[in-house]
Amino acid sequence: MSLSEDTLHEILARLPHDRAELLPALDEVNSRLGYLSRPAIESIARHLRLPVREVYGAATFYSMWNVSAAPVEVVHLCDDGPCHAMGAAAVRRALDQAGVEVKRTSCIGQCGCGPVVMADGRLYRNVTSRTVQAVLSGKEPEPLPLADEVIGIEVEDRAHALLQNVGQINPQSLDEAVKAGAYQALRKALTTMTPEQVVSEITTAGAQGRGGAGFPAGLKMRFTAAGAKSTGGQAYVVCNADESEPATFKDRILIGGDPHRLLDAMAIAGYAIGAREGYIYIRGEYVEQAELLKHSIEQAEKAGYLGHTIMGTGFDFHIHLHRGAGAYICGEETALIESLEGKRGEPRLRPPYPTTNGVNGRATLVNNVETLYNLPGIITHGAAWYRQYGAEKAPGTKLYPVSGHVKRTGCLEAPLGKFTLRQVIEGPCGGMRDGAPFKACHLGGAAGAMVGPGFLDVPLEFGACMAAGAMLGAGDIVALDANTCVVDYLRAVAAFFRAESCGKCTPCRVGTERQIQIMTDLSSGRGTLQQLDEIISWSELMTDSSFCGLGQTASTAVVSGLKLFREEFEAHVRGECPARVCRL
Ligand SMILES: Cc1cc2nc3c(=O)[nH]c(=O)nc-3n(C[C@H](O)[C@H](O)[C@H](O)COP(=O)(O)O)c2cc1C
Ligand code: SF4
Ligand code: FES
């Protein structure tokens, strides 16, 4: 396929000569042409008045784009932890045998239904070596309604649940969203509260960030509001919907089932910190969710819930949608801001933090999708109401995306600390599949730790998990049964970090490469005992001296797995795979 000069001209003519338009321009050309040709890159550079090398730098940074024509028939297979645990390697062998070009892709946010294959623009879930032929013949994939991905809302009063409307309302309908309560909280905030009162209510509620670090949401708002005052009053709200960490798929469910609640929350946050503009940065693979959000923003603007003088109050708030293009690092808040500004998504040095120096150098509040979904409830019902659920030091409910070897995978919502891992597995998940005993759990996403049976009775709450030696992170649970080879599983985790390291700093760039080399050696019978020590020393180096959180946590899973299952690693050095998974 070739893109004519005229078409290219037509695409570029619609875009202002603004650097922030670089990613949208590259995305459109890539989707129309199938790749980013040299002449297209040069035209974009001319239009945006950027050096060609910068455009080329961005074009090669994001995995959803190609700079050379891709083979006609490529099948994309996810082989990150949860999909690998569910048999992605066997699917790969079947695809190879069928003579198809297979491209590994990082997680695409469907981890409860792995292995996942993308072919010809279609998404196939729960693929096995037996169903590969159906994929190759272009058979329409089975739909999976969002409601079926919710495995439980364990909250007595449904009004407290973040998932309260998912599967209950038509997400395309503003009327249904409004009947279910959308924009009531925003109206209350704008008509009865000062911005300081909004910040104060959220601080008293004790809501913590759900993006992984659990940072107090009210405190971050306070810092950003102060940052906005010190930088001339301009500020931004950024919703982090990048959700690219293997095992995480909760934000997709919230957005897909109840998009207006996110817009309601962002406008409340904007009012609180003095921002008039907000951005939703959504991962490029979430095409349907991005379209839904675009539609919802248009609806809300038309109805006066967003835009100029919202509900006649004089408060203006505009939301812009920005799509990523395949890079896990863009979930890191400073890399996300770089990407929003039209650059390669490489993290910035912190401090200064986004609360004072974020988008365009202005104060910026970056919050995770799930964090924001907490705001309307707090504003409508008050902090005391919010604190009725959850733990004393970790109030509210939490979404737990569950994948791996349980009978029912999907997203669970429960008050923080109410459930232990055992209760999640035995309750909403219906137990381990095929009666195989539990062996381990990878908790908190790819960057989280491996935990063993000794962790089964720890309450799933930030502090309790940390005290027991693992971070709850975004709440992800990958349950692994006794047939799992820990070395093989962790090789897939190491491959993810090697693929996603942005390469800006040496400890992470080299460390993630060395980590995957060692894990590959171990899982193919070439490993040595010295390499087990090397894993630890590389981990110390990466943790202590990497530039950002990706490198600092890239070895957490491997090292915790080595500590818990050292005898299994040593067996591999002797040429034995106790689970008989690795071909040694
Ligand atoms: C490598 C990396 C990837 C991240 N990915 C995400 C992500 O996809 N979504 C998210 O909300 N936070 C992600 N974070 C955390 C963000 O940097 C940031 O802390 C978060 O968006 C703040 O929101 P919260 O306070 O509401 O939790 C990531 C951090 C790192 C280091
Ligand atoms: S730690 Fe890794 S991801 Fe982060 S800046 Fe360094 S190379 Fe990039
Ligand atoms: S979709 Fe495969 S790990 Fe998430």
PDB file of N, CA and C in Angstrom, residues 329-340 344-350 352-354 357 366 547-548:
ATOM      1  N   ILE A 329       6.308   1.987  29.592  1.00  0.00           N
ATOM      2  CA  ILE A 329       6.943   3.059  30.359  1.00  0.00           C
ATOM      3  C   ILE A 329       6.087   4.318  30.376  1.00  0.00           C
ATOM      4  N   CYS A 330       5.209   4.487  29.388  1.00  0.00           N
ATOM      5  CA  CYS A 330       4.369   5.690  29.351  1.00  0.00           C
ATOM      6  C   CYS A 330       3.327   5.709  30.470  1.00  0.00           C
ATOM      7  N   GLY A 331       3.224   4.628  31.263  1.00  0.00           N
ATOM      8  CA  GLY A 331       2.380   4.676  32.457  1.00  0.00           C
ATOM      9  C   GLY A 331       3.074   5.407  33.587  1.00  0.00           C
ATOM     10  N   GLU A 332       4.404   5.473  33.541  1.00  0.00           N
ATOM     11  CA  GLU A 332       5.149   6.234  34.548  1.00  0.00           C
ATOM     12  C   GLU A 332       4.823   7.700  34.302  1.00  0.00           C
ATOM     13  N   GLU A 333       4.473   8.409  35.374  1.00  0.00           N
ATOM     14  CA  GLU A 333       3.821   9.714  35.162  1.00  0.00           C
ATOM     15  C   GLU A 333       4.647  10.730  34.378  1.00  0.00           C
ATOM     16  N   THR A 334       5.968  10.750  34.562  1.00  0.00           N
ATOM     17  CA  THR A 334       6.746  11.767  33.832  1.00  0.00           C
ATOM     18  C   THR A 334       6.958  11.340  32.374  1.00  0.00           C
ATOM     19  N   ALA A 335       7.070  10.025  32.141  1.00  0.00           N
ATOM     20  CA  ALA A 335       7.174   9.540  30.757  1.00  0.00           C
ATOM     21  C   ALA A 335       5.863   9.827  30.025  1.00  0.00           C
ATOM     22  N   LEU A 336       4.761   9.644  30.758  1.00  0.00           N
ATOM     23  CA  LEU A 336       3.437   9.931  30.182  1.00  0.00           C
ATOM     24  C   LEU A 336       3.356  11.398  29.744  1.00  0.00           C
ATOM     25  N   ILE A 337       3.876  12.280  30.586  1.00  0.00           N
ATOM     26  CA  ILE A 337       3.814  13.715  30.255  1.00  0.00           C
ATOM     27  C   ILE A 337       4.674  14.008  29.026  1.00  0.00           C
ATOM     28  N   GLU A 338       5.860  13.391  28.960  1.00  0.00           N
ATOM     29  CA  GLU A 338       6.707  13.563  27.766  1.00  0.00           C
ATOM     30  C   GLU A 338       5.935  13.130  26.520  1.00  0.00           C
ATOM     31  N   SER A 339       5.266  11.978  26.633  1.00  0.00           N
ATOM     32  CA  SER A 339       4.523  11.434  25.503  1.00  0.00           C
ATOM     33  C   SER A 339       3.372  12.377  25.111  1.00  0.00           C
ATOM     34  N   LEU A 340       2.682  12.899  26.119  1.00  0.00           N
ATOM     35  CA  LEU A 340       1.591  13.865  25.862  1.00  0.00           C
ATOM     36  C   LEU A 340       2.109  15.077  25.096  1.00  0.00           C
ATOM     37  N   ARG A 344       9.361  11.065  22.721  1.00  0.00           N
ATOM     38  CA  ARG A 344       9.575   9.691  23.159  1.00  0.00           C
ATOM     39  C   ARG A 344       9.209   9.640  24.641  1.00  0.00           C
ATOM     40  N   GLY A 345       8.591   8.525  25.047  1.00  0.00           N
ATOM     41  CA  GLY A 345       8.142   8.441  26.439  1.00  0.00           C
ATOM     42  C   GLY A 345       9.267   8.059  27.380  1.00  0.00           C
ATOM     43  N   GLU A 346      10.213   8.945  27.579  1.00  0.00           N
ATOM     44  CA  GLU A 346      11.306   8.650  28.518  1.00  0.00           C
ATOM     45  C   GLU A 346      11.084   9.442  29.795  1.00  0.00           C
ATOM     46  N   PRO A 347      11.258   8.798  30.955  1.00  0.00           N
ATOM     47  CA  PRO A 347      10.979   9.498  32.217  1.00  0.00           C
ATOM     48  C   PRO A 347      11.859  10.727  32.430  1.00  0.00           C
ATOM     49  N   ARG A 348      11.320  11.662  33.214  1.00  0.00           N
ATOM     50  CA  ARG A 348      12.086  12.854  33.595  1.00  0.00           C
ATOM     51  C   ARG A 348      12.638  12.647  35.006  1.00  0.00           C
ATOM     52  N   LEU A 349      13.657  13.417  35.296  1.00  0.00           N
ATOM     53  CA  LEU A 349      14.209  13.395  36.650  1.00  0.00           C
ATOM     54  C   LEU A 349      13.173  13.984  37.614  1.00  0.00           C
ATOM     55  N   ARG A 350      12.997  13.337  38.767  1.00  0.00           N
ATOM     56  CA  ARG A 350      12.087  13.879  39.785  1.00  0.00           C
ATOM     57  C   ARG A 350      12.865  14.028  41.080  1.00  0.00           C
ATOM     58  N   PRO A 352      11.940  18.095  39.968  1.00  0.00           N
ATOM     59  CA  PRO A 352      10.610  18.540  40.381  1.00  0.00           C
ATOM     60  C   PRO A 352       9.530  17.531  39.959  1.00  0.00           C
ATOM     61  N   TYR A 353       8.493  17.458  40.757  1.00  0.00           N
ATOM     62  CA  TYR A 353       7.393  16.532  40.503  1.00  0.00           C
ATOM     63  C   TYR A 353       6.338  17.196  39.605  1.00  0.00           C
ATOM     64  N   PRO A 354       5.494  16.368  38.993  1.00  0.00           N
ATOM     65  CA  PRO A 354       4.426  16.945  38.162  1.00  0.00           C
ATOM     66  C   PRO A 354       3.522  17.908  38.927  1.00  0.00           C
ATOM     67  N   ASN A 357       5.723  20.871  38.188  1.00  0.00           N
ATOM     68  CA  ASN A 357       6.276  20.975  36.821  1.00  0.00           C
ATOM     69  C   ASN A 357       5.813  19.792  35.981  1.00  0.00           C
ATOM     70  N   VAL A 366      -1.641  14.012  38.349  1.00  0.00           N
ATOM     71  CA  VAL A 366      -1.741  12.754  37.604  1.00  0.00           C
ATOM     72  C   VAL A 366      -2.380  11.717  38.525  1.00  0.00           C
ATOM     73  N   PHE A 547      17.057   4.766  36.864  1.00  0.00           N
ATOM     74  CA  PHE A 547      16.539   6.135  36.826  1.00  0.00           C
ATOM     75  C   PHE A 547      15.068   6.207  37.266  1.00  0.00           C
ATOM     76  N   CYS A 548      14.278   5.159  36.953  1.00  0.00           N
ATOM     77  CA  CYS A 548      12.846   5.251  37.288  1.00  0.00           C
ATOM     78  C   CYS A 548      12.335   3.930  37.853  1.00  0.00           C
TER      79      CYS A 548
END
